Coordinates of C-alpha atoms in Angstrom, one line a residue:
Chain L
M22 CA 79.8 36.9 -60.6
A23 CA 81.1 35.8 -64.1
T24 CA 84.7 34.7 -63.9
T25 CA 86.9 33.7 -66.8
L26 CA 87.6 30.1 -67.8
G27 CA 91.1 30.5 -66.8
E28 CA 90.0 31.5 -63.3
Q29 CA 87.7 28.5 -63.0
L30 CA 90.3 26.0 -64.1
A31 CA 93.3 27.5 -62.2
V32 CA 94.6 25.5 -59.3
S33 CA 97.2 26.5 -56.6
G34 CA 98.4 25.7 -53.1
K35 CA 97.7 22.4 -51.4
I36 CA 95.4 20.3 -53.5
K37 CA 94.3 16.7 -53.6
L38 CA 93.8 15.5 -57.1
A39 CA 91.4 12.9 -56.0
D40 CA 89.1 15.5 -55.0
Y41 CA 88.6 16.7 -58.6
D42 CA 86.0 15.1 -60.9
S43 CA 87.8 14.0 -64.1
R44 CA 84.4 14.1 -66.0
A45 CA 83.5 17.7 -65.0
T46 CA 82.6 20.1 -67.8
T47 CA 83.5 23.4 -66.0
G48 CA 82.6 26.4 -68.0
F49 CA 80.9 24.7 -70.8
D50 CA 77.4 25.6 -71.3
G51 CA 75.6 22.7 -73.1
A52 CA 76.0 19.0 -73.7
K53 CA 78.4 17.0 -75.8
D54 CA 76.4 17.7 -79.0
D55 CA 76.8 21.4 -78.7
S56 CA 80.7 21.1 -78.6
A57 CA 81.2 20.7 -82.3
K58 CA 79.6 24.0 -83.1
S59 CA 81.4 25.7 -80.4
M60 CA 84.6 24.2 -81.6
T61 CA 83.9 25.6 -85.1
L62 CA 83.5 29.0 -83.7
L63 CA 86.5 28.8 -81.5
G64 CA 88.4 27.6 -84.6
E65 CA 87.4 30.9 -86.4
E66 CA 88.5 33.0 -83.5
L67 CA 91.8 31.2 -82.9
S68 CA 92.6 31.4 -86.4
D69 CA 92.1 35.2 -86.5
Q70 CA 94.0 35.7 -83.1
Q71 CA 96.8 33.4 -84.2
E72 CA 97.2 35.4 -87.5
R73 CA 97.5 38.7 -85.6
L74 CA 100.0 37.3 -83.4
F75 CA 102.0 35.8 -86.3
A76 CA 101.8 39.2 -88.1
N77 CA 103.3 41.0 -85.2
G78 CA 106.1 38.5 -85.0
Q79 CA 106.8 38.8 -88.8
A80 CA 106.6 42.6 -88.7
K81 CA 108.8 42.7 -85.5
T82 CA 106.1 44.9 -83.9
G83 CA 105.9 42.9 -80.8
D84 CA 107.7 40.2 -78.8
T85 CA 104.6 38.4 -77.7
K86 CA 104.6 34.6 -78.0
V87 CA 102.4 32.0 -76.4
L88 CA 103.3 28.6 -74.9
L89 CA 100.8 25.9 -74.3
L90 CA 102.5 23.5 -71.9
L91 CA 100.8 20.0 -71.6
Q92 CA 101.3 17.5 -68.9
G93 CA 99.3 14.4 -67.8
M94 CA 99.4 10.7 -67.4
D95 CA 99.5 8.5 -70.3
T96 CA 96.2 8.4 -72.4
S97 CA 95.2 11.8 -70.7
G98 CA 95.1 13.3 -74.1
K99 CA 98.2 15.5 -74.9
G100 CA 98.2 14.3 -78.5
G101 CA 94.5 14.7 -78.9
I102 CA 94.8 18.2 -77.7
I103 CA 97.5 19.1 -80.2
R104 CA 95.5 17.5 -83.1
Y105 CA 92.1 18.9 -82.3
A106 CA 92.7 22.3 -80.4
A107 CA 96.1 23.4 -81.7
G108 CA 95.1 21.9 -85.0
L109 CA 92.5 24.6 -85.4
V110 CA 95.2 27.3 -86.3
D111 CA 97.4 27.7 -89.4
P112 CA 100.2 25.1 -88.7
Q113 CA 102.7 27.8 -89.9
G114 CA 102.1 29.6 -86.7
L115 CA 102.7 26.5 -84.4
S116 CA 106.0 25.4 -82.9
I117 CA 105.3 21.8 -81.5
Y118 CA 107.9 20.0 -79.4
S119 CA 107.5 16.7 -77.7
F120 CA 110.0 16.0 -75.0
K121 CA 111.3 12.4 -74.8
K122 CA 113.7 10.8 -72.4
P123 CA 116.8 13.1 -72.3
T124 CA 119.6 12.3 -74.7
P125 CA 123.2 11.8 -73.4
E126 CA 123.9 15.3 -74.6
E127 CA 121.0 16.8 -72.8
L128 CA 122.0 15.0 -69.6
E129 CA 125.2 16.8 -69.6
H130 CA 123.6 20.2 -69.3
D131 CA 121.3 21.6 -66.7
F132 CA 117.7 20.2 -67.0
L133 CA 116.4 23.5 -68.4
W134 CA 118.9 23.7 -71.2
R135 CA 116.9 21.7 -73.6
I136 CA 113.7 23.5 -72.6
D137 CA 115.0 26.9 -73.3
K138 CA 116.2 25.8 -76.9
H139 CA 112.5 25.0 -77.8
L140 CA 110.7 28.0 -76.5
P141 CA 108.6 29.7 -79.2
A142 CA 109.9 32.8 -81.1
A143 CA 107.9 36.0 -81.1
G144 CA 104.7 35.5 -83.1
K145 CA 104.6 31.8 -82.5
I146 CA 102.2 29.6 -80.4
G147 CA 104.5 26.9 -79.0
V148 CA 103.2 23.7 -77.7
F149 CA 105.1 21.5 -75.4
D150 CA 104.1 17.8 -75.1
R151 CA 105.6 17.1 -71.7
S152 CA 108.1 19.8 -70.4
Q153 CA 110.5 21.0 -67.6
Y154 CA 108.1 19.3 -65.3
E155 CA 109.2 15.9 -66.3
D156 CA 112.3 16.6 -64.2
V157 CA 110.1 16.9 -61.0
L158 CA 107.7 14.3 -61.9
I159 CA 109.4 11.1 -63.2
G160 CA 112.6 12.7 -61.7
R161 CA 110.9 12.5 -58.4
V162 CA 109.1 9.3 -58.7
R163 CA 111.9 7.4 -60.2
Q164 CA 114.5 9.1 -58.1
L165 CA 116.6 10.1 -61.2
A166 CA 118.2 13.0 -59.2
E167 CA 119.2 13.6 -55.6
P168 CA 116.3 15.0 -53.4
A169 CA 118.2 18.3 -52.9
E170 CA 118.5 18.7 -56.7
I171 CA 114.7 18.0 -57.1
E172 CA 114.0 20.6 -54.5
R173 CA 116.3 23.1 -56.3
R174 CA 114.3 22.6 -59.5
Y175 CA 111.0 23.9 -58.4
D176 CA 112.5 27.4 -57.8
A177 CA 114.6 27.1 -61.0
I178 CA 111.4 26.4 -62.9
N179 CA 109.6 29.3 -61.4
D180 CA 112.6 31.7 -62.3
F181 CA 112.7 30.4 -65.8
E182 CA 109.0 30.9 -66.3
K183 CA 109.3 34.3 -64.8
A184 CA 112.0 35.2 -67.3
F185 CA 109.8 33.9 -70.2
T186 CA 106.7 35.9 -69.2
D187 CA 108.8 39.0 -68.5
S188 CA 110.1 38.9 -72.1
G189 CA 106.7 38.7 -73.9
G190 CA 105.8 35.2 -73.1
V191 CA 102.3 34.0 -72.3
L192 CA 102.5 30.7 -70.5
I193 CA 99.5 28.5 -70.3
K194 CA 100.2 25.4 -68.2
C195 CA 97.6 22.5 -68.3
F196 CA 97.5 19.4 -66.2
L197 CA 95.1 16.9 -68.0
H198 CA 93.4 15.2 -65.1
I199 CA 92.1 11.7 -65.5
T200 CA 91.4 8.9 -63.0
T201 CA 93.1 5.5 -62.8
D202 CA 89.8 4.0 -64.1
D203 CA 89.8 6.4 -67.2
Q204 CA 93.4 5.3 -67.9
K205 CA 92.5 1.7 -67.5
E206 CA 89.6 2.0 -70.1
R207 CA 91.8 3.8 -72.5
L208 CA 94.7 1.4 -72.4
A209 CA 92.3 -1.5 -72.8
A210 CA 90.8 0.3 -75.8
R211 CA 94.3 0.6 -77.3
L212 CA 95.0 -3.1 -76.8
D213 CA 91.6 -4.1 -78.4
D214 CA 92.2 -2.0 -81.6
P215 CA 95.0 -3.0 -83.9
T216 CA 95.1 0.4 -85.4
K217 CA 96.1 1.8 -82.0
H218 CA 98.8 -0.9 -81.1
W219 CA 101.5 1.6 -82.2
K220 CA 100.3 3.9 -79.5
Y221 CA 100.8 1.2 -76.8
N222 CA 104.1 0.6 -74.9
P223 CA 104.5 -2.1 -72.2
G224 CA 106.3 0.5 -70.1
D225 CA 102.9 2.4 -69.8
I226 CA 101.9 -0.4 -67.3
D227 CA 105.0 0.0 -65.3
E228 CA 104.4 3.8 -64.9
R229 CA 100.7 3.0 -64.2
M230 CA 101.7 0.8 -61.1
L231 CA 103.2 4.1 -59.7
W232 CA 99.9 6.0 -60.2
D233 CA 99.7 7.3 -56.6
D234 CA 103.4 8.5 -56.6
Y235 CA 102.8 10.4 -59.8
Q236 CA 99.6 12.0 -58.4
R237 CA 101.6 13.1 -55.4
A238 CA 104.4 14.4 -57.5
Y239 CA 101.7 16.5 -59.6
E240 CA 100.3 17.8 -56.3
I241 CA 103.6 19.0 -55.2
A242 CA 104.5 20.5 -58.6
I243 CA 101.2 22.4 -58.6
E244 CA 101.8 23.6 -55.1
R245 CA 105.3 24.8 -55.8
C246 CA 105.0 26.1 -59.3
S247 CA 101.5 27.6 -59.7
T248 CA 102.5 31.2 -59.7
E249 CA 100.8 34.6 -60.4
W250 CA 102.7 34.7 -63.7
A251 CA 102.2 31.1 -64.7
P252 CA 99.3 29.4 -62.9
W253 CA 98.5 25.7 -63.4
H254 CA 95.2 24.8 -64.8
L255 CA 93.5 21.5 -64.2
I256 CA 91.7 20.4 -67.1
P257 CA 89.1 17.5 -66.4
S258 CA 90.0 15.1 -69.1
G259 CA 87.7 12.2 -68.6
R260 CA 85.6 13.4 -71.4
K261 CA 87.6 13.9 -74.5
W262 CA 85.3 16.5 -76.1
Y263 CA 85.3 18.7 -73.1
R264 CA 89.1 18.4 -72.8
N265 CA 89.7 19.6 -76.4
W266 CA 87.0 22.3 -75.9
A267 CA 88.4 23.5 -72.6
V268 CA 92.0 23.9 -73.9
A269 CA 90.8 25.6 -77.1
A270 CA 88.6 28.0 -75.1
L271 CA 91.4 28.7 -72.7
L272 CA 93.8 29.4 -75.4
A273 CA 91.3 31.7 -77.3
E274 CA 90.6 33.6 -73.9
K275 CA 94.2 34.3 -73.4
L276 CA 94.9 35.5 -77.0
R277 CA 91.8 37.6 -76.8
G278 CA 93.1 39.3 -73.6
L279 CA 96.2 40.3 -75.5
N280 CA 94.2 42.7 -77.7
L281 CA 96.4 42.2 -80.6
E282 CA 96.3 44.8 -83.2
W283 CA 97.3 44.3 -86.9
P284 CA 101.0 45.8 -87.5
P285 CA 100.9 49.2 -89.3
A286 CA 102.4 49.5 -92.8
D287 CA 106.1 50.1 -92.6
F288 CA 105.9 51.6 -96.2
D289 CA 103.9 54.4 -97.8
V290 CA 100.7 53.0 -99.0
E291 CA 100.0 55.4 -101.7
T292 CA 103.5 55.3 -103.1
E293 CA 103.2 51.5 -103.5
K294 CA 99.7 51.7 -105.0
A295 CA 101.2 54.0 -107.7
R296 CA 104.2 51.7 -108.2
L297 CA 102.0 48.7 -108.7
T298 CA 99.7 50.6 -111.1
N299 CA 102.7 51.3 -113.3
T300 CA 103.6 47.6 -113.7
Chain K
M6 CA 91.1 6.6 -120.1
A7 CA 90.9 7.8 -116.5
T8 CA 94.2 9.2 -115.4
T9 CA 95.5 10.2 -112.0
L10 CA 95.4 13.8 -110.9
G11 CA 99.2 13.6 -110.6
E12 CA 99.4 12.7 -114.3
Q13 CA 97.0 15.4 -115.3
L14 CA 99.0 18.1 -113.5
A15 CA 102.5 16.8 -114.4
V16 CA 104.7 18.9 -116.6
S17 CA 108.1 18.1 -118.2
G18 CA 110.2 18.9 -121.1
K19 CA 110.1 22.3 -123.0
I20 CA 107.0 24.1 -121.9
K21 CA 105.7 27.7 -122.1
L22 CA 104.0 28.8 -119.0
A23 CA 102.0 31.4 -120.9
D24 CA 100.1 28.6 -122.6
Y25 CA 98.6 27.3 -119.4
D26 CA 95.4 28.8 -118.1
S27 CA 95.9 29.9 -114.4
R28 CA 92.2 29.6 -113.9
A29 CA 91.8 26.0 -114.9
T30 CA 90.0 23.5 -112.6
T31 CA 91.8 20.4 -114.0
G32 CA 90.4 17.2 -112.5
F33 CA 87.8 18.9 -110.3
D34 CA 84.3 17.6 -111.0
G35 CA 82.0 20.4 -110.0
A36 CA 81.9 24.1 -109.3
K37 CA 83.3 26.2 -106.5
D38 CA 80.5 25.5 -104.2
D39 CA 81.3 21.8 -104.4
S40 CA 84.8 22.3 -103.1
A41 CA 84.0 22.8 -99.5
K42 CA 82.4 19.4 -99.2
S43 CA 85.2 17.8 -101.2
M44 CA 87.9 19.4 -98.9
T45 CA 86.0 18.0 -95.8
L46 CA 86.2 14.5 -97.2
L47 CA 89.8 14.9 -98.3
G48 CA 90.6 16.1 -94.9
E49 CA 89.3 13.0 -93.3
E50 CA 91.2 10.8 -95.9
L51 CA 94.4 12.8 -95.3
S52 CA 94.0 12.6 -91.6
D53 CA 93.8 8.9 -91.8
Q54 CA 96.7 8.5 -94.2
Q55 CA 98.9 10.9 -92.3
E56 CA 98.4 9.0 -89.1
R57 CA 99.3 5.8 -90.8
L58 CA 102.5 7.4 -92.1
F59 CA 103.3 8.7 -88.7
A60 CA 102.6 5.5 -86.9
N61 CA 105.1 3.7 -89.1
G62 CA 107.7 6.3 -88.4
Q63 CA 107.1 6.0 -84.7
A64 CA 107.1 2.2 -84.8
K65 CA 110.3 2.3 -87.0
T66 CA 108.5 -0.1 -89.5
G67 CA 109.2 2.1 -92.4
D68 CA 111.3 4.9 -93.6
T69 CA 108.7 6.5 -95.8
K70 CA 108.4 10.4 -95.6
V71 CA 106.6 12.8 -97.9
L72 CA 107.8 16.3 -99.0
L73 CA 105.5 18.7 -100.5
L74 CA 107.7 21.3 -102.2
L75 CA 105.9 24.6 -103.1
Q76 CA 107.3 27.1 -105.4
G77 CA 105.6 30.2 -107.2
M78 CA 105.7 34.0 -107.6
D79 CA 104.6 36.3 -104.8
T80 CA 100.8 35.9 -104.0
S81 CA 100.6 32.6 -105.8
G82 CA 99.5 31.0 -102.5
K83 CA 102.2 29.0 -100.9
G84 CA 101.0 30.0 -97.4
G85 CA 97.4 29.6 -98.3
I86 CA 98.2 26.0 -99.2
I87 CA 99.9 25.3 -95.9
R88 CA 97.1 26.8 -94.1
Y89 CA 94.0 25.2 -96.0
A90 CA 95.7 21.9 -97.3
A91 CA 98.5 20.9 -95.0
G92 CA 96.4 22.3 -92.3
L93 CA 93.9 19.5 -92.7
V94 CA 96.2 17.0 -91.0
D95 CA 97.5 16.6 -87.4
P96 CA 100.1 19.4 -87.0
Q97 CA 102.3 16.9 -85.0
G98 CA 102.9 15.0 -88.3
L99 CA 103.9 18.2 -90.2
S100 CA 107.6 19.5 -90.7
I101 CA 107.2 22.9 -92.2
Y102 CA 110.1 25.0 -93.4
S103 CA 110.2 28.4 -95.0
F104 CA 113.4 29.2 -96.8
K105 CA 114.4 32.8 -96.7
K106 CA 117.3 34.6 -98.0
P107 CA 120.3 32.4 -97.1
T108 CA 122.2 33.4 -93.9
P109 CA 126.0 34.1 -94.1
E110 CA 126.6 30.7 -92.5
E111 CA 124.5 29.1 -95.1
L112 CA 126.4 30.9 -97.9
E113 CA 129.6 29.4 -96.8
H114 CA 128.2 25.9 -97.7
D115 CA 127.0 24.4 -100.9
F116 CA 123.4 25.5 -101.8
L117 CA 122.0 22.1 -100.8
W118 CA 123.5 22.1 -97.4
R119 CA 120.6 23.9 -95.7
I120 CA 118.1 22.1 -97.8
D121 CA 119.3 18.7 -96.6
K122 CA 119.1 19.9 -92.9
H123 CA 115.3 20.4 -93.2
L124 CA 114.3 17.2 -95.1
P125 CA 111.4 15.5 -93.2
A126 CA 112.2 12.5 -90.9
A127 CA 110.5 9.1 -91.6
G128 CA 106.8 9.3 -90.8
K129 CA 106.6 13.1 -91.4
I130 CA 105.0 15.1 -94.1
G131 CA 107.5 17.9 -94.8
V132 CA 106.4 21.2 -96.5
F133 CA 108.9 23.4 -98.1
D134 CA 107.8 27.1 -98.7
R135 CA 110.5 27.8 -101.3
S136 CA 113.4 25.3 -101.7
Q137 CA 116.4 24.4 -103.5
Y138 CA 115.0 25.8 -106.6
E139 CA 115.5 29.4 -105.4
D140 CA 119.1 28.8 -106.2
V141 CA 118.2 28.4 -109.9
L142 CA 115.3 30.9 -110.0
I143 CA 116.3 34.2 -108.2
G144 CA 119.9 32.8 -108.4
R145 CA 119.6 32.9 -112.3
V146 CA 117.4 36.1 -112.6
R147 CA 119.5 38.2 -110.2
Q148 CA 122.8 36.5 -111.3
L149 CA 123.7 35.5 -107.8
A150 CA 126.1 32.9 -109.1
E151 CA 128.2 32.3 -112.1
P152 CA 126.4 30.8 -115.2
A153 CA 128.6 27.6 -114.9
E154 CA 127.7 27.2 -111.2
I155 CA 123.9 27.6 -112.1
E156 CA 124.2 25.0 -114.7
R157 CA 125.8 22.7 -112.3
R158 CA 122.9 23.1 -109.8
Y159 CA 120.2 21.5 -112.1
D160 CA 122.2 18.1 -112.1
A161 CA 122.9 18.6 -108.5
I162 CA 119.2 19.0 -107.7
N163 CA 118.3 16.0 -109.7
D164 CA 121.0 13.9 -107.9
F165 CA 119.7 15.2 -104.5
E166 CA 116.2 14.3 -105.1
K167 CA 117.0 11.0 -106.4
A168 CA 118.9 10.2 -103.2
F169 CA 115.9 11.4 -101.3
T170 CA 113.3 9.3 -103.2
D171 CA 115.8 6.3 -103.0
S172 CA 115.7 6.4 -99.3
G173 CA 112.0 6.3 -98.7
G174 CA 111.1 9.8 -99.8
V175 CA 108.2 10.8 -101.8
L176 CA 108.7 14.2 -103.4
I177 CA 105.6 16.2 -104.6
K178 CA 106.9 19.3 -106.3
C179 CA 104.2 22.0 -107.1
F180 CA 104.6 25.1 -109.2
L181 CA 101.8 27.5 -108.3
H182 CA 101.0 29.1 -111.7
I183 CA 99.3 32.5 -111.8
T184 CA 99.4 35.2 -114.4
T185 CA 100.7 38.8 -114.1
D186 CA 97.2 40.1 -113.8
D187 CA 96.4 37.6 -111.1
Q188 CA 99.3 38.9 -109.2
K189 CA 98.5 42.6 -109.8
E190 CA 95.0 42.0 -108.4
R191 CA 96.2 40.3 -105.3
L192 CA 99.0 42.9 -104.6
A193 CA 96.3 45.6 -104.9
A194 CA 94.0 43.7 -102.6
R195 CA 96.8 43.6 -100.0
L196 CA 97.5 47.4 -100.4
D197 CA 93.8 48.0 -100.0
D198 CA 93.3 46.0 -96.7
P199 CA 95.2 47.3 -93.5
T200 CA 95.0 43.9 -92.1
K201 CA 97.0 42.6 -94.9
H202 CA 99.7 45.3 -95.0
W203 CA 102.1 43.0 -93.1
K204 CA 102.2 40.6 -95.9
Y205 CA 103.2 43.3 -98.4
N206 CA 106.9 44.2 -99.0
P207 CA 107.9 46.9 -101.5
G208 CA 110.5 44.5 -102.8
D209 CA 107.6 42.5 -104.2
I210 CA 107.3 45.1 -107.0
D211 CA 111.0 45.0 -107.8
E212 CA 110.6 41.2 -108.3
R213 CA 107.4 41.7 -110.4
M214 CA 109.3 43.9 -112.7
L215 CA 111.4 40.7 -113.6
W216 CA 108.3 38.7 -114.3
D217 CA 109.3 37.4 -117.6
D218 CA 112.8 36.5 -116.5
Y219 CA 111.3 34.6 -113.6
Q220 CA 108.8 32.8 -116.0
R221 CA 111.8 31.8 -118.1
A222 CA 113.7 30.6 -115.2
Y223 CA 110.8 28.4 -114.0
E224 CA 110.5 27.0 -117.5
I225 CA 114.2 26.0 -117.5
A226 CA 113.9 24.4 -114.1
I227 CA 110.9 22.4 -115.1
E228 CA 112.7 21.3 -118.3
R229 CA 115.8 20.3 -116.4
C230 CA 114.5 18.9 -113.2
S231 CA 111.1 17.3 -114.0
T232 CA 112.3 13.7 -113.6
E233 CA 110.7 10.3 -113.4
W234 CA 111.3 10.1 -109.7
A235 CA 110.3 13.7 -109.0
P236 CA 108.1 15.3 -111.7
W237 CA 107.0 18.8 -111.5
H238 CA 103.3 19.6 -111.2
L239 CA 101.7 22.8 -112.6
I240 CA 98.9 23.9 -110.2
P241 CA 96.6 26.4 -112.0
S242 CA 96.5 29.0 -109.1
G243 CA 94.3 31.7 -110.4
R244 CA 91.3 30.4 -108.3
K245 CA 92.4 29.9 -104.7
W246 CA 89.8 27.3 -104.0
Y247 CA 90.9 25.1 -106.8
R248 CA 94.6 25.6 -105.8
N249 CA 94.0 24.4 -102.4
W250 CA 91.9 21.5 -103.4
A251 CA 94.3 20.4 -106.1
V252 CA 97.2 20.2 -103.7
A253 CA 95.2 18.4 -101.0
A254 CA 93.8 16.0 -103.6
L255 CA 97.3 15.4 -105.0
L256 CA 98.8 14.8 -101.5
A257 CA 96.0 12.3 -100.8
E258 CA 96.5 10.6 -104.1
K259 CA 100.2 10.1 -103.5
L260 CA 99.5 8.9 -99.8
R261 CA 96.9 6.5 -101.0
G262 CA 99.2 5.0 -103.5
L263 CA 101.7 4.1 -100.6
N264 CA 99.1 1.5 -99.3
L265 CA 100.2 2.2 -95.7
E266 CA 99.4 -0.4 -93.2
W267 CA 99.1 0.0 -89.4
P268 CA 102.3 -1.3 -87.8
P269 CA 102.0 -4.6 -86.1
A270 CA 102.3 -4.8 -82.3
D271 CA 105.8 -5.2 -81.0
F272 CA 104.5 -6.8 -77.8
D273 CA 102.3 -9.7 -76.9
V274 CA 98.9 -8.5 -76.9
E275 CA 97.4 -11.1 -74.5
T276 CA 100.2 -10.7 -72.1
E277 CA 99.6 -7.0 -71.9
K278 CA 95.7 -7.4 -71.5
A279 CA 96.5 -9.7 -68.5
R280 CA 98.9 -7.1 -67.0
L281 CA 96.5 -4.3 -67.4
T282 CA 93.6 -6.4 -65.8
N283 CA 95.9 -6.9 -62.7
T284 CA 96.4 -3.2 -62.1

């Protein structure tokens, strides 16, 4: 039976990340050379769908908004997806936010306080480069909070995401899956290329040394927070072209499923035509 | 003598907008069919230049930022330029702001207060869809402030823009020039197409009836605020393809002129290679 790309990429329950092939091309019919054409077609569809979404936001005829949430180890390609997949649509319709180490002010609030502030408005496609999940990933691995507090956060995240999807939000959570070898190769490439040195941070190696702990933290986050209203998707990200295609295709599939109509005129068209003629 | 596109499009002093052809293709060598290829090449260059700018912002090796300021009558194409010209670069590097009717809070402050808040940070390409100039355009035409206050604003704008360019800002001001006939045709097209009704507002006709007043207000703004540090450019915008090309080409020309280098590594490359090898 034909299934959607979303269904094919969804993950939930107890999983072992090591069982997943980072170089899989799930749902893509063809080879790398075919992906450029497919991206062009996806770009046209995404552009149309995004404009319908935006139009409804502007016309206040709907409260729908979309949030593409990206998580993954360093070099897994969060930035690449924003550039090559999100970059296919009109930038006016995007609301991109990159979460860094929390500021002192943010730390004085609940961990979801800063997340809430950056949720997309109606009509927008939000993109989160890292997210609330950092607080159960680095938070867990680096023991930045008490175990009981980390435990509390999984349920708090589920409730928060439920409130978002209950109020017109469509949440697309993507874990960009790479192996430790994939990362080694990409970090080496950054070190070899002076035009990429600015992307490199010695702290990346410190995090890399905790690879297994991070993988385990991701497995727990997927087990606890892959819900019916906001499932996690595992994006095989060992091949950059597939990773970009998969996220663009997943976004297009979700937008298509909304059956967005153009908003009706809130004025009398014939009256306005007559007014225009007289100018 | 060959001149830059910026020099060809710059306007200053006393000008009559009616003397300018909205369908000119200043600086473009070829016909409409050649513009797609030129846009692809410009996209590649802009993408590279934008990444250099962004890299320096991230690495804190420079305070350079760029601001593309767009003004023009309804339907002149501010949105189209953001979609097709600014949309050529990585959306992570853009900071787009669309100025609407001031909020009550904004009205309690000086007119530049809200503008200042949305200036791009180092490494970013800001795009203003409308700007501080609204306060000497609609502000003048609709007499939203006392004449003495309107007069004060021209100098205040010049000082504000000087401070921006003195602190690493590159300001590219574009007036999108169309004729009253161009606008009539485009408003009629919006009324004829149900997928474009959401873009139409009956208030657009009210503003259209003040066309000559607005043209005069633009002429005064250009006379008073086309400075050495922030000249106005007149973009013939009767042909959409040329308008998009001209702004993309102008942006590329300004970025190219900055001779942006990739930031140097702030770590020891050999040490990091050795650390990586050992993981």
